[in-house]
Coordinates of C-alpha atoms and ligand atoms in Angstrom, one line a residue:
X19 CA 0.0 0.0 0.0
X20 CA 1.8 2.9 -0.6
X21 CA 1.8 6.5 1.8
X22 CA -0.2 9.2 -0.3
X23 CA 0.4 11.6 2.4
X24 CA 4.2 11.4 1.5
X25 CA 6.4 11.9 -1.5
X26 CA 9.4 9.9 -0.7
X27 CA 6.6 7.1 -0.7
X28 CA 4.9 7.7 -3.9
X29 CA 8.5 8.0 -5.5
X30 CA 9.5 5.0 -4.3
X31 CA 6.4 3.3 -5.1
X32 CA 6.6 4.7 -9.3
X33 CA 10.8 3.6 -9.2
X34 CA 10.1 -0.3 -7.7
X35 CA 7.1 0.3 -11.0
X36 CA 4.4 -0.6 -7.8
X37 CA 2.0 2.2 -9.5
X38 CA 2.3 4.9 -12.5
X39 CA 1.8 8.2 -12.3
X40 CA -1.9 7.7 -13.8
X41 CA -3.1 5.6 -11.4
X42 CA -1.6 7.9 -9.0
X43 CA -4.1 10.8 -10.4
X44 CA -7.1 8.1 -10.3
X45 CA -6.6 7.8 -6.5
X46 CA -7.0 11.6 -5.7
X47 CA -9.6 11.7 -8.5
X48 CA -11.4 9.9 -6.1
X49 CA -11.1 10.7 -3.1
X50 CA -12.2 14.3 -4.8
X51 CA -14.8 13.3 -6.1
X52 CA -15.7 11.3 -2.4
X53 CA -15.4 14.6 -0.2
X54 CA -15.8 17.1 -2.6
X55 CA -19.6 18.2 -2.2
X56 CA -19.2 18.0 1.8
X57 CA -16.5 20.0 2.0
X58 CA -16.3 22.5 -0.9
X59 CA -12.8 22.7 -1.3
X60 CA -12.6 22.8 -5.6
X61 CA -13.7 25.3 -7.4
X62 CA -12.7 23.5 -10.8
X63 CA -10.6 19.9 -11.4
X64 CA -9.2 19.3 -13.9
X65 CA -9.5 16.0 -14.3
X66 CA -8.9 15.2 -18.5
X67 CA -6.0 17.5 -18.2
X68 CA -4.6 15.9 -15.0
X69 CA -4.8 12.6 -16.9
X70 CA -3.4 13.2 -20.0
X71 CA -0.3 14.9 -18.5
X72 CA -0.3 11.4 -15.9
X73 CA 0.3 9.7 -19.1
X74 CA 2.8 11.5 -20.4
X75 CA 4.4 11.7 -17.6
X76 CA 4.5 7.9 -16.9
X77 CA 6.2 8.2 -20.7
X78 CA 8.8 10.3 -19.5
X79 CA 9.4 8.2 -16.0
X80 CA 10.5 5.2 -18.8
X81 CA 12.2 6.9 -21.3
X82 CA 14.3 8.4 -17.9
X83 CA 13.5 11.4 -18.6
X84 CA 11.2 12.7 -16.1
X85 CA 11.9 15.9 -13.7
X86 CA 12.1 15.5 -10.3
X87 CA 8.5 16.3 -9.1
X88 CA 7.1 13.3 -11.5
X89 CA 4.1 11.8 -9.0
X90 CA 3.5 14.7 -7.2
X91 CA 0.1 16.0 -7.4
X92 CA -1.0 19.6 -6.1
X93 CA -3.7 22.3 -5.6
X94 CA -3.7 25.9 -6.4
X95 CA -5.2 28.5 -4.1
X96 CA -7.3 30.8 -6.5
X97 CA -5.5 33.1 -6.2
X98 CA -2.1 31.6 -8.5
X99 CA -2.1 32.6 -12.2
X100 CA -2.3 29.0 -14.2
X101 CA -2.7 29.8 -17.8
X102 CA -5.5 28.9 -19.8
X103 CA -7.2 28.1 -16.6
X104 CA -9.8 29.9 -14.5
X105 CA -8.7 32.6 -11.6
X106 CA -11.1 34.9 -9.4
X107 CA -9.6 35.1 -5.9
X108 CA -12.7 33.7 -4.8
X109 CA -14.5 36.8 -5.9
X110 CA -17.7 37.6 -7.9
X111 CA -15.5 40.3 -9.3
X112 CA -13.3 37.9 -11.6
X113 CA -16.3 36.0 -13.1
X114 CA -15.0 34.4 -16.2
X115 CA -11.5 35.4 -16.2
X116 CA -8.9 33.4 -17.3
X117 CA -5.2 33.5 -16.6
X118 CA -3.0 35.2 -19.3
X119 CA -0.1 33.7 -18.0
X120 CA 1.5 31.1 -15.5
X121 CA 3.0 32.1 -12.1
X122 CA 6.6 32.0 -11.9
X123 CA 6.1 29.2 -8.9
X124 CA 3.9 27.3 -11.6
X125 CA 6.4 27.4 -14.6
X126 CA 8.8 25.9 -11.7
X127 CA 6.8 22.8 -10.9
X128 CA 5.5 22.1 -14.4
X129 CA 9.2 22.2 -15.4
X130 CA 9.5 19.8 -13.0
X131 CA 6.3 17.2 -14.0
X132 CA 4.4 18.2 -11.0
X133 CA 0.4 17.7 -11.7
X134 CA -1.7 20.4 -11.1
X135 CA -5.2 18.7 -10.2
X136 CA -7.1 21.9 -9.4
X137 CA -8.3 25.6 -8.1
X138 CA -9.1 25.2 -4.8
X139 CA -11.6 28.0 -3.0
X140 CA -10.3 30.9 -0.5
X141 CA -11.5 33.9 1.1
X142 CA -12.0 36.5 -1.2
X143 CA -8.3 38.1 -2.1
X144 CA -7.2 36.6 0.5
X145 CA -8.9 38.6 3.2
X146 CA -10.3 36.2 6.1
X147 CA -9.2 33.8 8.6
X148 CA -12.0 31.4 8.2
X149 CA -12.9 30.8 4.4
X150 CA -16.0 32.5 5.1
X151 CA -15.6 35.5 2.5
X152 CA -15.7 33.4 -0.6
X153 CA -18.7 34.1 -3.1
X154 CA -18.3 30.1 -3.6
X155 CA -19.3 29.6 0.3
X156 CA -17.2 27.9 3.1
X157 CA -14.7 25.0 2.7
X158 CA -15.0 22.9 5.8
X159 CA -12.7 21.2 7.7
X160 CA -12.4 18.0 6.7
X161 CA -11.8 16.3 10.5
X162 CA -14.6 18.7 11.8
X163 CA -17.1 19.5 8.9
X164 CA -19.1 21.9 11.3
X165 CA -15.6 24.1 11.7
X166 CA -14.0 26.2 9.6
X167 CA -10.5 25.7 8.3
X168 CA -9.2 28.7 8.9
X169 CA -8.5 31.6 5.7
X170 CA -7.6 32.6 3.5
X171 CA -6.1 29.7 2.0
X172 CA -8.7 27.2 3.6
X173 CA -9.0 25.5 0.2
X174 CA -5.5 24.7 0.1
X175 CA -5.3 23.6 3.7
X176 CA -8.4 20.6 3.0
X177 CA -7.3 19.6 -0.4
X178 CA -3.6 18.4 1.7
X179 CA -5.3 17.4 5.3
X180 CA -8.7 15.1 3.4
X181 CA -5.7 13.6 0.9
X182 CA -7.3 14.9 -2.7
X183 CA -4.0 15.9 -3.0
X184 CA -0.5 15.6 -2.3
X185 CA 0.8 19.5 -1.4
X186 CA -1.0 22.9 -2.2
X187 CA 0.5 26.3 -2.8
X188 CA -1.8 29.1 -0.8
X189 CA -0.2 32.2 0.0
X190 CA 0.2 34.2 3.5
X191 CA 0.1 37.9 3.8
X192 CA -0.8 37.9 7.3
X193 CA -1.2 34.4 8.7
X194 CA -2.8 32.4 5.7
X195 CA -1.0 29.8 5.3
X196 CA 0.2 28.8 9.2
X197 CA -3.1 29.6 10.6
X198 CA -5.5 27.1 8.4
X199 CA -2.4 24.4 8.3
X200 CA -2.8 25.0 12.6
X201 CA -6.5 24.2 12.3
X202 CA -6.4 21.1 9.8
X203 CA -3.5 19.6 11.6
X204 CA -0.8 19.9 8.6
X205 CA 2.4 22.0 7.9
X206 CA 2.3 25.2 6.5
X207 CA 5.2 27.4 5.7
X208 CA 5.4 31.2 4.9
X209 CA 8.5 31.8 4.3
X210 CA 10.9 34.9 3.8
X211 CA 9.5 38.0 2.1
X212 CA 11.1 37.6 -1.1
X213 CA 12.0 34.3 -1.2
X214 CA 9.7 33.2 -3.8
X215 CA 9.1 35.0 -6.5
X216 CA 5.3 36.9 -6.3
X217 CA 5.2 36.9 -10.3
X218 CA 1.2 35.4 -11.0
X219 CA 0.1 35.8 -7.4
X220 CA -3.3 38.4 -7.0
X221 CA -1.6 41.2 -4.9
X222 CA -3.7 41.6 -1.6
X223 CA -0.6 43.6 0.2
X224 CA 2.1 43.5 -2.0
X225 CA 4.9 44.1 0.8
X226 CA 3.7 41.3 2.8
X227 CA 2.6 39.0 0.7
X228 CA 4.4 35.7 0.3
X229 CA 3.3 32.6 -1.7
X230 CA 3.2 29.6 1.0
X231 CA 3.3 25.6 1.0
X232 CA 1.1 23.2 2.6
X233 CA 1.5 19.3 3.1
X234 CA 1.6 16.7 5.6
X235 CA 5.8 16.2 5.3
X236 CA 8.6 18.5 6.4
X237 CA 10.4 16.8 3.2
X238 CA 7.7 17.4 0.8
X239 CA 7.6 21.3 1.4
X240 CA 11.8 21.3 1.2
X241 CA 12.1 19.7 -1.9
X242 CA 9.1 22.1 -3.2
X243 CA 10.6 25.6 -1.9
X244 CA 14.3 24.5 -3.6
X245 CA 12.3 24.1 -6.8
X246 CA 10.2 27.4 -6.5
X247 CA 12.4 29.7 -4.1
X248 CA 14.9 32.3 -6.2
X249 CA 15.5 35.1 -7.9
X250 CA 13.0 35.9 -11.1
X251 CA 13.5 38.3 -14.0
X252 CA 10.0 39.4 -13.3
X253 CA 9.7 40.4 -10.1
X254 CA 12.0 42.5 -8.8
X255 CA 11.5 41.9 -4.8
X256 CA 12.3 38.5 -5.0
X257 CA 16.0 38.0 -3.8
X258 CA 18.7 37.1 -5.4
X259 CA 20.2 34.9 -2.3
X260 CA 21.3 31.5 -3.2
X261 CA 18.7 29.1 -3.4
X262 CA 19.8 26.1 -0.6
X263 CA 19.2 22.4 -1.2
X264 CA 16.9 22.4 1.2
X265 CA 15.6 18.9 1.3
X266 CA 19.3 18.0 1.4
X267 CA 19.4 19.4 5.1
X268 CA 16.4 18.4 6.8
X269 CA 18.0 15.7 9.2
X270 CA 20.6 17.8 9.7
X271 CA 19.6 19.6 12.8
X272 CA 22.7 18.3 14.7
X273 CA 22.6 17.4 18.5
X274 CA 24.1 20.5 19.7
X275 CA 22.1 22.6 21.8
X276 CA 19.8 25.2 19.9
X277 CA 19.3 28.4 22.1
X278 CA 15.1 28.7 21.2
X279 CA 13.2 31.7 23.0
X280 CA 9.4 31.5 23.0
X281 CA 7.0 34.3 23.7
X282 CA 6.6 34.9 27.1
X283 CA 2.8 35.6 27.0
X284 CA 1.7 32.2 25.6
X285 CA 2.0 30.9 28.4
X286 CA -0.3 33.1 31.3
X287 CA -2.2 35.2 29.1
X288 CA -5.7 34.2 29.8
X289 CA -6.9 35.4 26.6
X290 CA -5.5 32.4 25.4
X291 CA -6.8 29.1 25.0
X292 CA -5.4 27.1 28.0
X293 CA -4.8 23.9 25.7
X294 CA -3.1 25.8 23.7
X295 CA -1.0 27.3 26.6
X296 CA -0.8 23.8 27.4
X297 CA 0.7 22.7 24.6
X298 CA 3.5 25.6 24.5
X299 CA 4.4 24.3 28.3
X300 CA 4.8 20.7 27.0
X301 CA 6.9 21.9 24.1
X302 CA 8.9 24.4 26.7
X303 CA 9.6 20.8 28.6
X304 CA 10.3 18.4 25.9
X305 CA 13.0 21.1 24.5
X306 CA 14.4 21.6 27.9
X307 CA 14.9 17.8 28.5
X308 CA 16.4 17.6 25.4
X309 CA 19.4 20.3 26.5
X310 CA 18.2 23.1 24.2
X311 CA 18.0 26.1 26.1
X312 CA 14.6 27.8 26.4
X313 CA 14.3 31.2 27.4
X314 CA 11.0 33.5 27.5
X315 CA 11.0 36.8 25.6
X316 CA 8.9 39.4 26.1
X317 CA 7.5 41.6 22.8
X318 CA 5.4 43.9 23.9
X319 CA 4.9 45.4 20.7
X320 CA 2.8 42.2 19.7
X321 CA -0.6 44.3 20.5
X322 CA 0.3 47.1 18.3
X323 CA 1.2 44.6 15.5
X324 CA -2.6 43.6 14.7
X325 CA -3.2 47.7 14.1
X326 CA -0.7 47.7 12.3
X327 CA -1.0 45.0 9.7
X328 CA -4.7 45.9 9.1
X329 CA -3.9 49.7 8.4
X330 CA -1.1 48.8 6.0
X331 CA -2.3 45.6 4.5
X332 CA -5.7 47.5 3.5
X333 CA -3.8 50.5 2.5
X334 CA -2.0 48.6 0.3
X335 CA -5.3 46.4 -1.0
X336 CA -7.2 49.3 -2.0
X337 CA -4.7 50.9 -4.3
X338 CA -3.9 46.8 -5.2
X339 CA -7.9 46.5 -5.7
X340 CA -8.4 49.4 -7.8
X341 CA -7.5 47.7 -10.6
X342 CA -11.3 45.5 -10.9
X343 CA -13.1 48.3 -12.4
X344 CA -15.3 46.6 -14.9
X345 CA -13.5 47.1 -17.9
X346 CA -10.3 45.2 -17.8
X347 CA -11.3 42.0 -15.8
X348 CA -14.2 39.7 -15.1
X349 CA -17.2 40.8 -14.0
X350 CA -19.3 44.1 -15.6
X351 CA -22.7 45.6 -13.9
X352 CA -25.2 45.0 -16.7
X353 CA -26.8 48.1 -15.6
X354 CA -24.5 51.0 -15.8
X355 CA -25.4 54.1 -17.6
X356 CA -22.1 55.9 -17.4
X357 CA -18.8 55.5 -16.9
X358 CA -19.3 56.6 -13.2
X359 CA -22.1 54.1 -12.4
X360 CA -19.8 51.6 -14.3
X361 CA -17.4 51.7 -11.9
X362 CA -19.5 52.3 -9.0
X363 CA -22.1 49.3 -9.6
X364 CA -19.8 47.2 -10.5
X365 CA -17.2 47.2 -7.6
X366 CA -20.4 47.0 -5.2
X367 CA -21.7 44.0 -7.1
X368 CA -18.8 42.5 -7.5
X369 CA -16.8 42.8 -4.0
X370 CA -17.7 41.2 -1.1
X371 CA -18.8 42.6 1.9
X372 CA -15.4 42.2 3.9
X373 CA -13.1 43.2 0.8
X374 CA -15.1 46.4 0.2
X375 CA -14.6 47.3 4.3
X376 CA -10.9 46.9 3.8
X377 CA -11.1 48.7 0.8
X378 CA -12.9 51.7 2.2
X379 CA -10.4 51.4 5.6
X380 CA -7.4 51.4 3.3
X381 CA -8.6 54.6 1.4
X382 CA -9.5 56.1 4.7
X383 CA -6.3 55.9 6.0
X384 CA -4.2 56.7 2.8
X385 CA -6.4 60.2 2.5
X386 CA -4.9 63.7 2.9
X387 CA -6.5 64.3 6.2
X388 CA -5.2 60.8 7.8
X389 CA -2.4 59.8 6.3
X390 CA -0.1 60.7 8.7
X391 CA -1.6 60.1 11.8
X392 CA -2.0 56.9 10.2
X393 CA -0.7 55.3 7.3
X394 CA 3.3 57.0 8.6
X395 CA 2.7 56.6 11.9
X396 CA 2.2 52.5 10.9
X397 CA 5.3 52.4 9.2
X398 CA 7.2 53.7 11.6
X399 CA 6.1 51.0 14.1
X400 CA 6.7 48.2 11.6
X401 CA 10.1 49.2 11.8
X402 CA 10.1 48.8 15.3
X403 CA 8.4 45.7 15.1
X404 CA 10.9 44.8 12.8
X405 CA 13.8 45.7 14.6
X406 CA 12.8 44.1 17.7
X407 CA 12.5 40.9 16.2
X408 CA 15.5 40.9 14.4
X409 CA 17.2 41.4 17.7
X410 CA 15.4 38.6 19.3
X411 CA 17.3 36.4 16.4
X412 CA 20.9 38.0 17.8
X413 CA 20.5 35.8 20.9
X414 CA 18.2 32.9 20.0
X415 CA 18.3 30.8 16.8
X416 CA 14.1 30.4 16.8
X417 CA 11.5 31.9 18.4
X418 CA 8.4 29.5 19.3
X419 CA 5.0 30.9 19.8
X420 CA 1.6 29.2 19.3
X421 CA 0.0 29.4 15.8
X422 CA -3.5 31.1 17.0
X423 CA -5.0 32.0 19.9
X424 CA -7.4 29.6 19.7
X425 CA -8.9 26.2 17.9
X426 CA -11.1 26.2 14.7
X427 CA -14.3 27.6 15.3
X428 CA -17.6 26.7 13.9
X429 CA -18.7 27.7 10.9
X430 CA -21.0 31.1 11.4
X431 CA -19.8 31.5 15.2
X432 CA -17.7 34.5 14.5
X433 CA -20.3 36.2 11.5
X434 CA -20.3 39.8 12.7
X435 CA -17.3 40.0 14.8
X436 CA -14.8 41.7 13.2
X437 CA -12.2 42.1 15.7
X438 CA -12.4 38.8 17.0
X439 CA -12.4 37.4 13.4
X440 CA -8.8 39.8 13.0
X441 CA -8.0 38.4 16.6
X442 CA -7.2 34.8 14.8
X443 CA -4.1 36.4 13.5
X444 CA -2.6 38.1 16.6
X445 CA 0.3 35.2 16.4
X446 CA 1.0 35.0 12.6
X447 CA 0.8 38.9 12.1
X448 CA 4.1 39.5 13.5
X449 CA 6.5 37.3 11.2
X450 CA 5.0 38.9 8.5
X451 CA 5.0 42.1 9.0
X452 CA 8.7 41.7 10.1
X453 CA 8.8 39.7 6.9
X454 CA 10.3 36.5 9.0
X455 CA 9.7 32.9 7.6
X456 CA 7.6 31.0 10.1
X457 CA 6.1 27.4 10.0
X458 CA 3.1 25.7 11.5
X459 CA 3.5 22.3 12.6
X460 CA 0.8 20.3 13.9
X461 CA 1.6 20.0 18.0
X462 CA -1.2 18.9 20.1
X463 CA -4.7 17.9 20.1
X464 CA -7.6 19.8 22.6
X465 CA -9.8 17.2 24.5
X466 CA -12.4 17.8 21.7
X467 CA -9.8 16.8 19.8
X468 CA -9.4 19.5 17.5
X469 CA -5.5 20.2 15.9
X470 CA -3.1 23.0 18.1
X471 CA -0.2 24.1 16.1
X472 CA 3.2 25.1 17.2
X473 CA 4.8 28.5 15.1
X474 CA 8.1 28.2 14.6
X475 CA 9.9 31.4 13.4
X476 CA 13.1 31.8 12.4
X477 CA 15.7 34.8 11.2
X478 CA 15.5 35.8 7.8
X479 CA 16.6 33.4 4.5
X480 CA 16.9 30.9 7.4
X481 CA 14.4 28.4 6.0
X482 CA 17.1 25.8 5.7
X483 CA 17.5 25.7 9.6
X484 CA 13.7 26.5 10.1
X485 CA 12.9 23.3 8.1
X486 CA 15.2 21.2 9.7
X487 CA 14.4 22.2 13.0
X488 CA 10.8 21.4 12.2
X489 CA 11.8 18.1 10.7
X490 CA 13.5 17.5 14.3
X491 CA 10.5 18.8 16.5
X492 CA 8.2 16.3 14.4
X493 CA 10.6 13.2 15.3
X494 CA 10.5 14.4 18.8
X495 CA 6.7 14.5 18.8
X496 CA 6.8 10.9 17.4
X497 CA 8.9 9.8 19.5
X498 CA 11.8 8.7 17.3
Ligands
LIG530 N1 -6.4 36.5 8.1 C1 -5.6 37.6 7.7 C2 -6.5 38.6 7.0 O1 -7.6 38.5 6.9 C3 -4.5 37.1 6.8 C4 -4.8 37.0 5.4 C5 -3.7 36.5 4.6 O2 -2.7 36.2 5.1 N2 -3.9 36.6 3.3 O3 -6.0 39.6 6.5

């Protein structure tokens, strides 16, 4: 029987000629096509296509002449230009468009005979922690169908945890890729601002954006990031740094003691789930009887980090946003009269109710009367923010701190509460708008059994320790 929750398996299983790469794509075909109407997660499969390229693919695999991603079959947040194929964020607003051209991290992994099996459903632009803002309705969570999988890339975090597919690319602004692989018990990584090219990704906030991985194996998401991570002609933000061979290094987190702070708060601030306070103890514990050193830090800019990522993130989305003005892309009002009422009509058709609040904030606090008082005063804390994390990474090689404040919730518990709906992303916020990679790994379980995840964060371009670190804290967890 082979492992469809890990590569090494599947690649092992196609080299001893156990299975092809078609039959491969038959078994997520069906488990798809099993879960699919309960939980939502597709927007489109592409199931001929996905086929066809299985076939050649199992060609290539003979002839010896296949790349190294041959087997591997993935999911695409909407929000990842595929060309040919459909793309609309999620949104009413895109209705019918198609991209124009593939995503830099998509020419990678085609290059590379990975199958792309199909668009998988998010909040709208990225904006939610719940996958509640999507004009296609909620994804549920596939071990909890009555709770959300957490946003935005909720699609992308179901498609890995229920098995339709092997990995999924989502992407994390502000906590959406760590926060729904936290509550759908998986691995999701965000890593360095700039370490993977944004070329084909919908800006929601372009200077915090980052396209992220999701699967169930530390290995999986190494080998992926060496294949997608680098510099790109067409995008001038992503850094030139040496790509490393990542899934070279993941066992090599050597027995020498790490020196790993962890955020003081998590563990007596009642605002916080006790499990997952819990769970932060345990981990304290485990690393301490394993001869790391484990020291508390205290960051007490973390409550003006929330502020601060929601005045510049929708800053940034409505100047991003202003682009969906009924003429260029997808969706048109059928009733305008004027160029005016084209516009007007069709942004308030087309936009959700939470994208068109962070719209309206963002152009609130980029107008001549605000600005200041809001939009510099935010950048000047990010620097802070910034600063003060970089210094944390002086002393410690990684910082642990939970992934959210809390467990998935149930679908509709949060409808109408804002703040506590931003509150999900009090523990992701800061690495990104530091622009730190940081993983989620799954940790713990609550007595209702629902998935805690650990955040590991790490200095910057340091995915290579991050990764092996993880890989290490996994084997701990199991025991080996
Ligand atoms: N949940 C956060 C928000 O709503 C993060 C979103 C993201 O990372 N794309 O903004």
């Amino acid at each position: 029987m082979i492992d469809f929750s890990s590569f090494a398996s599947i690649r092992t299983a196609l080299h001893d000629k156990k299975t092809t790469v078609s039959a491969i794509v038959s078994h997520y075909l069906q488990v798809i096509e099993q879960k699919n109407s309960e939980l939502n997660v597709f927007l489109e499969v592409y199931t001929q296509e996905a086929q066809n390229r299985a076939l050649e693919i199992d060609k290539k695999l003979s002839e010896g002449t296949a790349g190294r991603l041959a087997g591997m079959v993935i999911s695409l947040k909407d929000v990842i230009c595929h060309k040919g194929h459909g793309l609309q964020a999620s949104s009413k607003i895109l209705e019918g468009f198609e991209s124009q051209f593939d995503a830099t991290v998509v020419t990678r992994l085609l290059a590379e005979d990975v199958i792309i099996i199909g668009r998988v459903g998010c909040d709208e632009f990225a904006m939610g922690s719940s996958n509640e803002n999507s004009a296609f309705g909620a994804v549920r969570n596939a071990d909890h169908p009555d709770r959300v999988p957490g946003g935005s890339s909720g699609g992308s975090a179901v498609s890995v945890q229920a098995g339709m597919c092997l990995l999924s690319l989502g992407s994390d602004t502000g906590g959406s890729v760590r926060q729904p692989a936290a509550f759908c018990n998986i691995i999701g990584l965000k890593p360095t601002y700039g370490r993977i090219s944004r070329y084909g990704l919908i800006a929601y906030a372009s200077s915090f954006d980052t396209i992220g991985i999701f699967s169930k194996q530390v290995e999986d998401m190494a080998l992926t990031l060496e294949i997608i991570a680098g510099a790109d002609d067409v995008d001038s933000t992503a850094s030139q740094k040496t790509v490393p061979a990542y899934s070279q290094s993941i066992d090599a987190m050597d027995k020498s003691p790490r020196k790993i702070a962890y955020l003081a708060r998590a563990l007596d601030d009642e605002s916080i789930n006790p499990e997952i306070r819990q769970m932060m103890a345990d981990t304290i514990e485990t690393l301490k009887a394993q001869g790391h050193s484990v020291e508390p830090v205290d960051f007490q800019l973390l409550d003006y980090t929330l502020p601060v990522y929601y005045i510049l993130s929708t800053a940034e989305a409505s100047t991003n946003l202003s682009r969906f003005d009924g003429i260029r892309y997808g969706y048109r009002s059928p009733d305008a009269q004027d160029l005016e009422s084209l516009y007007k009509k069709t942004r308030t058709e087309g936009f959700g109710q939470e994208v068109k609040r962070r719209i309206m904030l963002g152009t609130f606090v980029l107008s001549a009367d605000y600005y200041d008082a809001y939009f510099t005063k935010a950048q000047k804390v990010r620097r802070l923010i910034r600063e003060k994390m970089l210094e944390v990474f002086k002393n410690y090689d990684f910082w642990i701190m939970p992934t959210t404040p809390d467990t998935a919730f149930k679908i509709g518990e949060l409808k109408g509460e804002t703040v506590n709906m931003y509150l999900a992303d009090l523990f992701t916020v800061p690495a990104s708008t530091a622009g730190l990679p940081a993983i989620s790994i799954p940790q713990a379980k609550s007595s209702e059994g629902l998935a805690i995840g650990l955040q590991v964060v790490a200095n910057e371009f340091e995915e290579e320790q991050l990764l092996a670190f993880t890989n290490y804290l996994q084997k701990l967890k199991k025991g080996k």
